[in-house]
Coordinates of C-alpha atoms and ligand atoms in Angstrom, one line a residue:
Chain A
M2 CA 191.7 139.2 69.5
I3 CA 190.1 142.0 67.3
Y4 CA 193.5 142.2 65.6
Y5 CA 192.8 138.8 64.1
A6 CA 189.1 139.5 63.3
G7 CA 189.8 139.2 59.5
W8 CA 190.6 135.5 59.9
L9 CA 187.4 134.9 62.0
Y10 CA 185.3 136.6 59.3
L11 CA 186.8 134.3 56.7
V12 CA 186.1 131.2 58.6
G13 CA 182.6 132.6 59.3
I14 CA 181.9 133.2 55.6
S15 CA 183.1 129.7 54.8
L16 CA 180.9 128.1 57.5
I17 CA 177.8 130.2 56.5
V18 CA 178.2 129.2 52.8
S19 CA 178.5 125.6 53.8
I20 CA 175.5 125.7 56.1
L21 CA 173.4 127.4 53.5
A22 CA 174.3 124.8 50.9
F23 CA 173.5 122.0 53.4
I24 CA 170.1 123.5 54.1
W25 CA 169.4 123.7 50.4
G26 CA 170.5 120.1 50.0
A27 CA 168.3 118.8 52.8
R28 CA 165.2 120.8 51.5
T29 CA 165.6 119.6 47.9
G30 CA 165.9 115.9 48.8
Q31 CA 169.6 115.6 48.0
F32 CA 170.1 113.2 50.9
S33 CA 167.3 110.9 50.0
D34 CA 167.4 107.9 47.6
Q35 CA 171.1 107.4 48.3
D36 CA 171.0 103.8 47.0
R37 CA 170.2 105.0 43.5
A38 CA 172.9 107.7 43.7
R39 CA 175.6 105.0 44.1
F40 CA 175.1 104.2 40.4
F41 CA 175.4 107.7 39.0
A42 CA 179.1 107.5 37.9
L43 CA 178.2 104.5 35.8
G44 CA 176.8 105.6 32.5
P45 CA 173.7 103.9 31.1
D46 CA 175.6 101.4 28.8
L47 CA 178.9 101.0 30.7
L48 CA 177.9 97.8 32.5
S49 CA 177.1 95.9 29.2
Q50 CA 180.5 96.5 27.7
P51 CA 183.2 93.8 27.8
V52 CA 186.1 94.5 30.1
K53 CA 189.8 93.5 30.2
I54 CA 191.7 92.5 33.3
A55 CA 195.5 92.5 33.6
S56 CA 197.6 89.4 33.6
R57 CA 198.5 88.0 37.0
R58 CA 202.2 88.9 36.5
K59 CA 201.3 92.5 35.8
Q60 CA 198.9 92.6 38.8
R61 CA 201.6 91.2 41.1
L62 CA 204.2 93.7 39.8
H63 CA 201.9 96.7 40.3
N64 CA 200.5 95.6 43.6
G65 CA 204.0 94.9 44.8
A66 CA 205.3 98.3 43.7
L67 CA 202.4 100.2 45.5
L68 CA 202.7 98.1 48.6
G69 CA 206.5 98.6 48.7
I70 CA 206.0 102.4 48.4
I71 CA 203.5 102.4 51.3
M72 CA 205.8 100.4 53.5
L73 CA 208.8 102.6 52.6
C74 CA 206.9 105.8 53.3
L75 CA 205.4 104.6 56.5
S76 CA 208.7 103.5 57.9
I77 CA 210.2 106.9 57.1
L78 CA 207.3 108.6 58.9
A79 CA 207.6 106.3 61.9
T80 CA 211.3 107.1 62.1
A81 CA 210.6 110.8 62.1
L82 CA 207.9 110.4 64.8
V83 CA 210.3 108.4 67.0
L84 CA 213.2 110.7 66.4
G85 CA 211.0 113.7 67.2
I86 CA 209.9 112.2 70.5
L87 CA 213.3 111.0 71.5
R88 CA 214.9 114.3 70.8
R89 CA 212.3 116.0 72.9
A90 CA 213.1 113.6 75.8
G91 CA 216.8 114.1 75.3
Chain B
M17 CA 185.8 130.1 18.1
K18 CA 185.2 126.4 17.3
V19 CA 182.5 125.0 19.5
E20 CA 182.3 121.3 19.8
E21 CA 181.0 118.9 22.4
N22 CA 183.6 118.6 25.3
G23 CA 186.0 120.9 23.4
T24 CA 186.6 122.8 26.6
A25 CA 187.7 119.8 28.6
K26 CA 189.9 118.6 25.8
L27 CA 191.8 121.9 25.6
F28 CA 192.2 122.1 29.4
F29 CA 193.9 118.7 29.1
L30 CA 196.2 119.9 26.3
S31 CA 197.0 123.0 28.4
S32 CA 197.8 120.9 31.4
A33 CA 200.3 118.7 29.4
F34 CA 202.0 121.9 28.1
W35 CA 202.3 123.4 31.6
F36 CA 203.6 120.1 33.0
V37 CA 206.5 120.3 30.6
L38 CA 207.3 123.9 31.5
G39 CA 206.9 123.2 35.2
T40 CA 209.3 120.3 35.3
L41 CA 211.9 122.4 33.4
E42 CA 211.5 125.1 36.0
G43 CA 211.8 122.5 38.7
I44 CA 215.0 120.9 37.3
A45 CA 216.5 124.4 36.8
D46 CA 215.9 125.2 40.5
A47 CA 217.2 121.8 41.6
T48 CA 220.3 122.2 39.5
D49 CA 220.8 125.7 40.9
M50 CA 220.8 124.2 44.4
V51 CA 223.5 121.7 43.4
V52 CA 225.7 124.2 41.4
P53 CA 224.6 127.6 42.6
D54 CA 227.0 129.5 40.2
L55 CA 225.8 127.6 37.1
F56 CA 223.6 130.3 35.7
G57 CA 226.1 133.0 36.4
G58 CA 223.6 135.5 37.8
I59 CA 221.4 135.6 34.7
S60 CA 218.5 137.5 36.3
W61 CA 215.6 135.6 34.7
L62 CA 217.1 132.3 35.8
V63 CA 217.8 133.1 39.5
F64 CA 216.3 130.7 42.0
S65 CA 214.0 133.3 43.6
R66 CA 212.2 133.9 40.3
I67 CA 212.1 130.4 39.0
R68 CA 210.9 128.9 42.3
P69 CA 207.5 130.7 42.4
M70 CA 207.2 130.1 38.7
H71 CA 207.7 126.3 39.3
T72 CA 205.1 126.1 42.1
T73 CA 202.4 128.2 40.4
T74 CA 203.0 126.5 37.0
M75 CA 202.5 123.1 38.7
I76 CA 199.6 124.0 41.0
F77 CA 197.5 126.1 38.5
G78 CA 198.9 125.2 35.1
F79 CA 199.5 121.5 35.3
V80 CA 197.3 120.0 38.1
G81 CA 194.7 122.8 38.1
S82 CA 194.1 122.7 34.3
A83 CA 193.8 118.9 34.2
L84 CA 191.4 118.9 37.2
L85 CA 189.3 121.7 35.8
G86 CA 189.0 119.9 32.4
A87 CA 188.1 116.6 34.1
S88 CA 185.6 118.4 36.4
I89 CA 183.8 120.2 33.5
Y90 CA 183.4 116.8 31.8
I91 CA 182.4 114.9 34.9
I92 CA 179.8 117.4 36.2
A93 CA 178.0 117.2 32.9
A94 CA 178.2 113.4 32.8
V95 CA 176.9 112.7 36.3
L96 CA 174.1 115.2 36.1
R97 CA 173.1 113.7 32.7
T98 CA 173.2 117.1 31.0
P99 CA 175.5 118.6 28.4
L100 CA 177.7 121.5 29.7
W101 CA 175.6 124.6 29.8
S102 CA 177.9 126.5 27.4
E103 CA 180.9 125.2 25.6
R104 CA 181.5 128.7 24.2
L105 CA 181.7 130.2 27.7
G106 CA 183.9 127.2 28.6
K107 CA 186.4 128.1 25.9
V108 CA 186.4 131.7 26.9
S109 CA 187.2 130.8 30.5
L110 CA 189.9 128.4 29.2
W111 CA 191.7 131.2 27.3
I112 CA 191.4 133.7 30.2
W113 CA 192.8 131.0 32.5
N114 CA 195.8 130.2 30.2
I115 CA 196.5 133.9 29.4
S116 CA 196.4 134.8 33.1
I117 CA 198.8 132.0 34.0
A118 CA 201.2 133.1 31.2
V119 CA 201.0 136.8 32.4
G120 CA 201.7 135.7 36.0
L121 CA 204.7 133.6 35.0
I122 CA 206.2 136.2 32.6
A123 CA 205.9 138.9 35.2
L124 CA 207.5 136.7 37.8
D125 CA 210.4 136.0 35.5
L126 CA 210.8 139.8 35.0
G127 CA 210.9 140.2 38.7
Y128 CA 207.4 141.3 39.5
S129 CA 206.0 139.4 42.4
Q130 CA 203.6 139.8 45.3
G131 CA 206.0 137.9 47.4
R132 CA 203.6 135.6 49.2
E133 CA 203.8 131.8 48.6
Y134 CA 201.5 130.5 45.9
A135 CA 200.0 134.1 45.6
E136 CA 203.0 135.6 43.9
W137 CA 201.2 136.5 40.7
I138 CA 200.6 140.2 40.2
W139 CA 197.2 141.8 40.3
P140 CA 196.2 141.6 36.6
A141 CA 196.9 137.9 36.6
D142 CA 194.9 137.5 39.8
I143 CA 191.9 139.3 38.2
G144 CA 192.1 137.0 35.2
I145 CA 192.3 133.9 37.4
L146 CA 189.3 135.1 39.5
L147 CA 187.3 135.8 36.3
A148 CA 188.1 132.4 34.9
F149 CA 187.0 130.7 38.2
A150 CA 183.8 132.7 38.2
L151 CA 183.0 131.8 34.6
I152 CA 183.8 128.1 35.1
F153 CA 181.6 128.1 38.3
Y154 CA 178.8 129.9 36.5
N155 CA 179.0 127.3 33.7
C156 CA 179.0 124.4 36.0
F157 CA 176.3 126.0 38.2
Q158 CA 174.0 126.5 35.2
T159 CA 174.6 122.9 34.1
A160 CA 173.5 121.9 37.6
V161 CA 170.4 124.1 37.4
K162 CA 169.4 122.5 34.1
R163 CA 170.3 119.0 35.2
N164 CA 168.2 116.0 34.2
E165 CA 169.1 114.0 37.3
K166 CA 167.5 115.4 40.4
I167 CA 170.0 114.1 42.9
M168 CA 173.5 115.4 42.7
Y169 CA 176.3 112.8 42.7
V170 CA 179.0 113.4 45.2
S171 CA 181.5 114.5 42.5
S172 CA 179.3 117.4 41.6
W173 CA 179.1 118.6 45.2
Y174 CA 182.9 118.5 45.4
I175 CA 183.3 120.4 42.1
L176 CA 180.8 123.2 42.9
A177 CA 182.1 123.6 46.4
G178 CA 185.7 123.5 45.3
L179 CA 185.1 126.3 42.8
V180 CA 183.2 128.5 45.3
F181 CA 185.8 128.1 48.0
T182 CA 188.7 128.6 45.7
W183 CA 187.2 131.9 44.5
I184 CA 186.7 133.1 48.0
I185 CA 190.2 132.1 49.2
Y186 CA 191.9 133.4 46.1
F187 CA 190.1 136.8 46.4
F188 CA 191.0 137.3 50.0
G189 CA 194.4 135.5 49.9
N190 CA 195.7 137.8 47.2
A191 CA 194.2 140.8 48.9
V192 CA 193.0 141.9 45.5
W193 CA 191.5 145.1 46.9
N194 CA 195.1 146.2 47.5
P195 CA 196.6 145.9 44.0
E196 CA 199.9 147.5 44.8
K197 CA 201.0 144.9 47.3
G198 CA 198.5 142.1 47.2
A199 CA 198.9 141.8 50.9
I200 CA 197.7 143.3 54.2
Y201 CA 200.1 144.0 57.1
G202 CA 201.9 142.3 59.9
L203 CA 201.1 139.0 61.5
P204 CA 197.5 139.0 60.2
D205 CA 199.0 138.9 56.8
G206 CA 200.8 135.7 57.6
I207 CA 197.6 134.2 58.9
L208 CA 195.8 135.3 55.7
A209 CA 198.6 134.1 53.5
W210 CA 198.3 130.6 55.0
F211 CA 194.6 130.6 55.1
Y212 CA 195.1 131.0 51.3
G213 CA 198.2 128.7 50.9
H214 CA 196.5 125.9 52.7
G215 CA 193.2 126.5 51.0
I216 CA 194.7 126.4 47.5
V217 CA 195.9 122.8 48.1
G218 CA 193.0 121.8 50.4
L219 CA 190.0 123.5 48.8
F220 CA 191.1 123.7 45.2
L221 CA 193.2 120.6 44.4
T222 CA 191.8 118.2 47.0
P223 CA 188.1 118.5 46.3
L224 CA 188.6 118.4 42.5
A225 CA 190.9 115.4 42.7
V226 CA 188.5 113.6 45.0
A227 CA 185.6 114.4 42.6
V228 CA 187.6 112.8 39.8
A229 CA 188.4 109.7 41.9
Y230 CA 184.7 109.3 42.9
Y231 CA 183.9 109.3 39.2
I232 CA 186.6 107.1 37.8
V233 CA 186.9 104.4 40.5
P234 CA 183.3 103.1 40.1
R235 CA 183.6 103.3 36.4
V236 CA 186.8 101.4 36.1
A237 CA 185.6 98.9 38.8
R238 CA 182.3 98.6 36.9
S239 CA 180.6 98.7 40.3
P240 CA 178.4 101.2 42.1
L241 CA 180.0 103.4 44.7
Y242 CA 180.1 101.4 48.0
S243 CA 178.2 104.1 49.9
H244 CA 176.9 107.5 48.6
K245 CA 175.9 108.4 52.1
L246 CA 179.4 107.9 53.4
S247 CA 180.8 110.0 50.6
L248 CA 178.5 112.9 51.6
V249 CA 179.6 112.6 55.2
G250 CA 183.2 113.0 54.0
F251 CA 182.2 116.0 51.8
W252 CA 180.5 118.0 54.6
S253 CA 183.2 117.2 57.1
I254 CA 186.0 118.4 54.9
L255 CA 184.1 121.7 54.3
I256 CA 183.7 122.2 58.0
I257 CA 187.3 121.3 59.0
Y258 CA 189.5 122.3 56.2
T259 CA 188.9 126.1 56.1
H260 CA 190.4 126.9 59.5
I261 CA 193.5 124.8 59.8
G262 CA 195.8 126.8 57.7
S263 CA 197.7 128.1 60.7
H264 CA 199.4 124.7 61.0
H265 CA 201.9 126.2 58.5
I266 CA 203.0 128.9 61.0
L267 CA 202.9 127.1 64.3
Q268 CA 206.3 128.5 65.1
T269 CA 205.4 132.1 64.9
P270 CA 203.8 134.2 67.6
I271 CA 200.2 133.8 66.4
P272 CA 197.6 133.4 69.2
T273 CA 197.6 130.0 70.9
Y274 CA 193.9 129.5 70.2
L275 CA 194.6 129.5 66.5
K276 CA 197.4 127.0 66.9
V277 CA 195.1 124.7 69.0
I278 CA 192.3 124.9 66.3
A279 CA 194.9 124.2 63.6
I280 CA 196.5 121.2 65.3
S281 CA 193.2 119.6 66.4
G282 CA 191.7 120.3 63.0
S283 CA 194.7 118.7 61.3
I284 CA 194.1 115.5 63.3
A285 CA 190.4 115.6 62.7
M286 CA 191.2 115.7 59.0
I287 CA 191.6 111.9 59.3
I288 CA 187.7 111.7 59.2
P289 CA 187.1 113.1 55.8
V290 CA 190.2 111.5 54.4
M291 CA 189.2 108.1 55.7
T292 CA 185.7 108.3 54.4
V293 CA 187.0 108.8 50.9
L294 CA 189.7 106.1 51.1
V295 CA 187.5 103.5 52.8
N296 CA 184.6 104.1 50.4
L297 CA 186.7 103.9 47.3
W298 CA 188.7 100.9 48.6
L299 CA 185.4 99.0 49.2
T300 CA 184.2 100.0 45.7
M301 CA 187.4 98.6 44.1
R302 CA 187.9 95.6 46.3
G303 CA 188.1 92.3 44.4
R304 CA 188.4 94.2 41.1
L305 CA 191.9 95.4 41.2
G306 CA 192.7 93.5 38.0
L307 CA 190.6 96.1 36.1
F308 CA 192.6 98.9 37.5
H309 CA 196.0 97.5 36.6
Q310 CA 194.7 97.2 33.1
D311 CA 193.1 100.6 32.6
I312 CA 195.7 103.4 32.3
G313 CA 193.4 106.0 33.8
G314 CA 192.4 103.7 36.6
K315 CA 196.0 102.9 37.3
F316 CA 196.9 106.6 37.7
V317 CA 193.9 107.2 40.0
M318 CA 194.8 104.1 42.1
A319 CA 198.4 105.3 42.6
G320 CA 197.1 108.8 43.4
L321 CA 195.0 107.3 46.2
V322 CA 198.0 105.5 47.6
W323 CA 199.8 108.8 47.7
Y324 CA 196.8 110.4 49.3
I325 CA 197.0 107.8 52.1
I326 CA 200.6 108.7 52.8
T327 CA 200.1 112.5 52.4
C328 CA 197.3 112.4 55.0
I329 CA 199.2 110.2 57.4
Q330 CA 202.1 112.5 57.1
G331 CA 200.0 115.7 57.4
P332 CA 198.6 115.2 60.9
I333 CA 201.9 113.9 62.2
Q334 CA 203.8 116.9 61.0
A335 CA 201.2 119.2 62.5
L336 CA 202.3 118.1 65.9
P337 CA 204.6 120.7 67.5
V338 CA 206.9 117.9 68.8
V339 CA 207.5 116.6 65.3
Q340 CA 207.6 120.1 63.7
R341 CA 210.7 120.9 65.8
M342 CA 212.5 118.5 63.5
T343 CA 210.6 118.9 60.2
H344 CA 209.6 122.5 59.8
L345 CA 211.3 124.8 57.3
N346 CA 213.4 122.1 55.7
N347 CA 213.2 119.5 52.9
W348 CA 210.8 117.3 54.8
V349 CA 208.0 119.8 54.0
I350 CA 209.2 119.9 50.3
A351 CA 208.7 116.1 50.2
H352 CA 205.2 116.5 51.6
S353 CA 204.4 119.2 49.1
H354 CA 205.5 117.1 46.1
L355 CA 203.6 114.1 47.7
G356 CA 200.4 116.1 48.0
V357 CA 200.5 118.3 44.9
F358 CA 202.0 115.8 42.5
G359 CA 201.6 112.4 44.1
F360 CA 198.0 112.8 45.1
S361 CA 196.3 115.5 43.1
G362 CA 198.6 115.5 40.1
T363 CA 198.5 111.7 39.6
I364 CA 194.7 111.7 40.0
A365 CA 194.5 114.6 37.5
L366 CA 196.6 112.5 35.0
G367 CA 194.3 109.6 35.7
G368 CA 191.3 111.7 34.9
L369 CA 193.0 113.0 31.7
Y370 CA 193.9 109.6 30.4
Y371 CA 190.5 108.1 31.3
I372 CA 188.4 110.9 29.8
L373 CA 190.4 112.0 26.8
P374 CA 189.7 108.9 24.6
R375 CA 186.0 109.3 25.5
I376 CA 186.1 112.8 24.2
T377 CA 188.0 112.1 21.0
G378 CA 186.1 108.9 20.4
R379 CA 189.2 106.9 19.7
P380 CA 191.9 105.2 21.9
L381 CA 194.9 107.0 23.2
Y382 CA 197.6 107.4 20.6
S383 CA 199.7 105.1 22.7
T384 CA 198.8 103.3 25.9
R385 CA 202.3 102.0 26.1
L386 CA 203.8 105.5 26.2
A387 CA 201.3 106.4 28.9
D388 CA 202.4 103.3 30.8
V389 CA 206.1 104.3 30.5
Q390 CA 205.1 107.8 31.8
Y391 CA 203.2 106.2 34.7
W392 CA 206.3 104.1 35.9
L393 CA 208.7 107.1 35.5
L394 CA 206.4 109.2 37.6
L395 CA 205.8 106.5 40.2
L396 CA 209.5 105.9 40.6
G397 CA 210.2 109.6 40.5
M398 CA 207.7 110.4 43.2
A399 CA 208.9 107.5 45.5
G400 CA 212.5 108.7 44.9
F401 CA 211.6 112.4 45.7
F402 CA 209.9 111.4 48.8
G403 CA 212.7 109.2 50.1
V404 CA 215.5 111.7 49.2
L405 CA 213.8 114.9 50.4
T406 CA 212.6 113.4 53.6
A407 CA 216.0 112.0 54.5
G408 CA 217.6 115.3 53.6
G409 CA 215.0 117.1 55.7
L410 CA 215.7 115.0 58.7
V411 CA 219.5 115.7 58.4
Q412 CA 218.7 119.4 58.3
G413 CA 216.2 119.2 61.2
N414 CA 218.7 117.3 63.3
S415 CA 221.4 119.9 62.6
W416 CA 219.0 122.6 63.4
L417 CA 218.2 121.1 66.8
N418 CA 221.9 120.5 67.5
G419 CA 222.6 124.2 66.8
E420 CA 224.8 123.4 63.8
T421 CA 225.6 126.3 61.5
V422 CA 224.2 126.5 58.0
Y423 CA 227.6 126.3 56.3
R424 CA 228.3 123.0 58.0
T425 CA 224.9 121.6 57.2
L426 CA 224.9 122.4 53.5
P427 CA 227.7 119.9 52.6
M428 CA 225.7 117.3 54.6
I429 CA 222.7 117.7 52.4
H430 CA 224.5 118.2 49.1
V431 CA 224.2 114.5 48.1
Y432 CA 220.4 114.7 48.6
F433 CA 220.3 117.8 46.3
V434 CA 222.2 115.9 43.6
L435 CA 219.8 112.9 43.9
R436 CA 216.8 115.2 43.7
A437 CA 218.1 116.8 40.5
S438 CA 218.9 113.4 39.0
I439 CA 215.4 112.0 39.9
G440 CA 213.9 115.2 38.4
V441 CA 215.1 114.0 35.0
L442 CA 212.5 111.2 35.2
F443 CA 209.8 113.8 35.7
V444 CA 211.1 115.9 32.8
G445 CA 211.1 112.8 30.5
A446 CA 207.6 111.8 31.7
A447 CA 206.2 115.3 31.0
F448 CA 207.6 115.3 27.5
I449 CA 206.2 111.8 26.8
G450 CA 202.8 112.9 28.1
L451 CA 202.7 116.0 25.9
Y452 CA 203.6 114.1 22.8
N453 CA 201.1 111.4 23.5
I454 CA 198.3 113.8 24.3
I455 CA 199.0 116.0 21.2
R456 CA 199.0 112.8 19.0
S457 CA 195.9 111.6 20.7
I458 CA 194.1 114.8 19.9
V459 CA 195.3 115.7 16.5
G460 CA 197.0 112.7 15.0
E461 CA 195.5 109.5 13.5
P462 CA 195.1 106.8 16.1
A463 CA 198.0 104.4 16.0
T464 CA 197.2 100.9 15.1
E465 CA 199.0 99.6 18.1
S466 CA 199.5 95.8 18.1
Q467 CA 197.6 94.2 20.9
E468 CA 199.7 95.2 23.9
F469 CA 198.4 92.9 26.5
E470 CA 198.3 89.6 24.7
T471 CA 197.9 87.7 28.0
E472 CA 195.0 89.7 29.2
Q473 CA 191.6 88.2 28.9
A474 CA 188.2 89.7 28.2
I475 CA 185.8 88.9 31.0
G476 CA 182.2 89.4 31.5
L477 CA 180.9 91.4 34.4
T478 CA 179.6 88.5 36.4
Q479 CA 183.1 87.3 36.9
Ligands
HEM8 C1 195.2 115.3 56.4 C2 195.6 116.2 55.5 C3 196.8 117.1 55.6 C4 197.3 117.6 56.8 C5 196.9 117.5 58.2 C6 198.5 118.4 56.3 C7 199.3 119.1 57.2 C8 200.3 120.0 56.7 C9 201.2 120.7 57.6 C10 201.1 120.7 59.1 C11 202.1 121.4 56.8 C12 203.1 122.4 57.3 C13 204.4 121.7 57.6 C14 205.5 122.7 58.0 O1 205.6 123.8 57.5 O2 206.2 122.3 59.0 C15 201.7 121.1 55.5 C16 202.4 121.7 54.4 C17 202.0 121.5 53.1 N1 201.0 120.7 52.6 FE1 199.8 119.4 53.8 N2 198.6 118.4 54.9 C18 197.5 117.6 54.5 C19 197.3 117.2 53.2 C20 197.8 117.9 52.1 C21 197.4 117.7 50.7 C22 196.2 116.7 50.3 C23 198.1 118.5 49.9 C24 198.1 118.7 48.5 C25 197.1 118.6 47.7 C26 199.1 119.2 50.8 C27 200.0 120.1 50.4 C28 200.9 120.8 51.3 C29 201.9 121.7 50.8 C30 202.1 122.2 49.3 C31 202.6 122.2 51.9 C32 203.7 123.1 52.0 C33 203.4 124.5 52.1 C34 204.6 125.4 52.2 O3 205.2 125.5 53.3 O4 205.0 125.8 51.1 N3 198.8 118.8 52.1 N4 200.7 120.2 55.4
HEM9 C1 211.4 117.8 37.5 C2 210.8 117.5 38.6 C3 210.8 118.5 39.8 C4 211.9 119.1 40.3 C5 213.3 118.9 40.0 C6 211.4 119.9 41.4 C7 212.1 120.7 42.2 C8 211.7 121.6 43.1 C9 212.5 122.5 43.9 C10 214.0 122.7 43.7 C11 211.7 123.2 44.7 C12 212.1 124.3 45.7 C13 212.4 123.6 47.0 C14 213.0 124.6 48.0 O1 212.6 125.8 48.0 O2 213.7 124.1 48.9 C15 210.3 122.7 44.5 C16 209.2 123.2 45.2 C17 208.0 122.8 44.9 N1 207.6 121.9 43.8 FE1 208.8 120.9 42.6 N2 210.0 119.8 41.4 C18 209.6 118.9 40.4 C19 208.3 118.5 40.1 C20 207.2 119.0 40.8 C21 205.9 118.6 40.5 C22 205.5 117.5 39.4 C23 205.0 119.3 41.3 C24 203.5 119.3 41.4 C25 202.7 118.9 40.5 C26 205.9 120.2 42.1 C27 205.4 121.0 43.1 C28 206.2 121.8 43.9 C29 205.7 122.6 45.0 C30 204.2 122.7 45.4 C31 206.8 123.2 45.6 C32 206.8 124.1 46.8 C33 207.2 123.3 48.0 C34 207.1 124.1 49.3 O3 207.3 125.3 49.4 O4 206.8 123.4 50.4 N3 207.2 120.0 41.7 N4 210.4 121.8 43.5

């Protein structure tokens, strides 16, 4: 166990840093007023600018491409999972 | 040194575009090497073992890292409603960063390596990278101290935490107190190396990419984030879980069982932080996808999030020992690497770059059409890479389990290697297009592009 102590120190350091930051956040009110925080990415004047949306054809093409990719990848992953389990049984 | 507003972010973007070109050339060189191993005739600086670490580090630090750092420096100032603390310091860190990358790469090409994955760069380059991270952190931290907005938006949490953790893992992972070897000894070194290797994708690329997505998605959607509370739950849970699951890379070595158990259960628990990000951003963009298809930055980020879903479904599955018997140490993992490092973080980095750059220069991109061509090349390329490498990996895995010898397996996967090299050409083309577009956007006159999207309509926000 002691042989691997270095690893435990590292995880310990990471956890301590995280906990300290969390305590600081809680003390300085970082977790309050969360409804206002939702708007922070939007600049002060962004919402008043006109926007453009893509044509329906372009939207269909892009959505189709992304959906196709998701389906393709998920079927590959499912195949691997099934193969892995079958091979284990065999 | 010229000091201008957002000059640091702009130059980080330019550097990223340059490293992307170099990285794809290295990638295609290695891919070709695997198809025609005798092609380079033993030229020492072109051998696979030198170019491979050059490719991975150029991509992780040079291309994706530079773009994410540039975007982060811009974003932290924007969401804290404060200018960057010091543009001068930013530029100094940029140069230290780029010079260190160049030193690391040249040394690798000359045959000097620390020999541990993603930590191959020699000691002087390590020191430079650590210094650059420290200066960038200090700059962002001082910006946070001087902030005009009391509450820190979730992106700033991710950026600051990403920088702190990357510094820690880089320092320990490269064993910088041991300049000769950059390593410790025995199995603990393997554990340390994968604490590092995993951390560099999970605690450097991931938090910064998520920070960029949390900034760009609400802006392109013109809608507030669905829930800031949920985003913070995701942030704190990733910090707690990600640091100690690196051992899932070495499940098939004699490391202690408790480490394996922690790594596997942590990998599955990763679904929590990942889902908080994806659900939150999806609910923010729902009903407004038309805006994303139209905005080139938004489009890249959206595709990056799709790749993130797939990476993080694949990740926990391949952390299961029953699956790893089939997938470990073959091209399956290479598919996952490209999916995570390019598909997820690289694509979001490009989204950040294309969204932010015109806002820095104050004029539109040189050509949105070129960026669009680049987008489709990369989307097709990534899908092709994933399919081909995963299929090749399964063939290898199956042969492995059947006790096939290597010399009988190699011909079976030759076709996948040929396909990988061919698809790589799409990446190379895309990288050159990107570099040209970005240089022209920064230095050239803006093109008077004819209205590209005639059919598109301007809408008001109420719609
Ligand atoms: C839910 C999140 C994730 C989990 C559970 C996960 C799990 C894994 C596992 C188990 C491996 C080792 C596979 C093997 O060697 O057999 C691996 C490799 C890898 N992962 Fe992930 N992953 C996740 C997300 C990511 C992300 C977001 C990235 C990129 C930003 C990424 C980049 C990589 C890379 C580069 C490797 C290859 C390392 C190497 O062997 O060289 N992963 N991942
Ligand atoms: C021109 C396009 C590309 C080609 C031809 C290519 C080719 C390669 C090759 C041949 C390897 C070594 C595989 C092995 O050792 O079996 C590799 C590894 C890797 N590449 Fe690429 N690559 C390309 C683009 C990219 C991009 C865009 C990224 C990220 C932004 C990237 C990140 C990586 C990483 C992280 C690895 C290490 C994988 C691991 O050890 O698990 N590559 N690539």
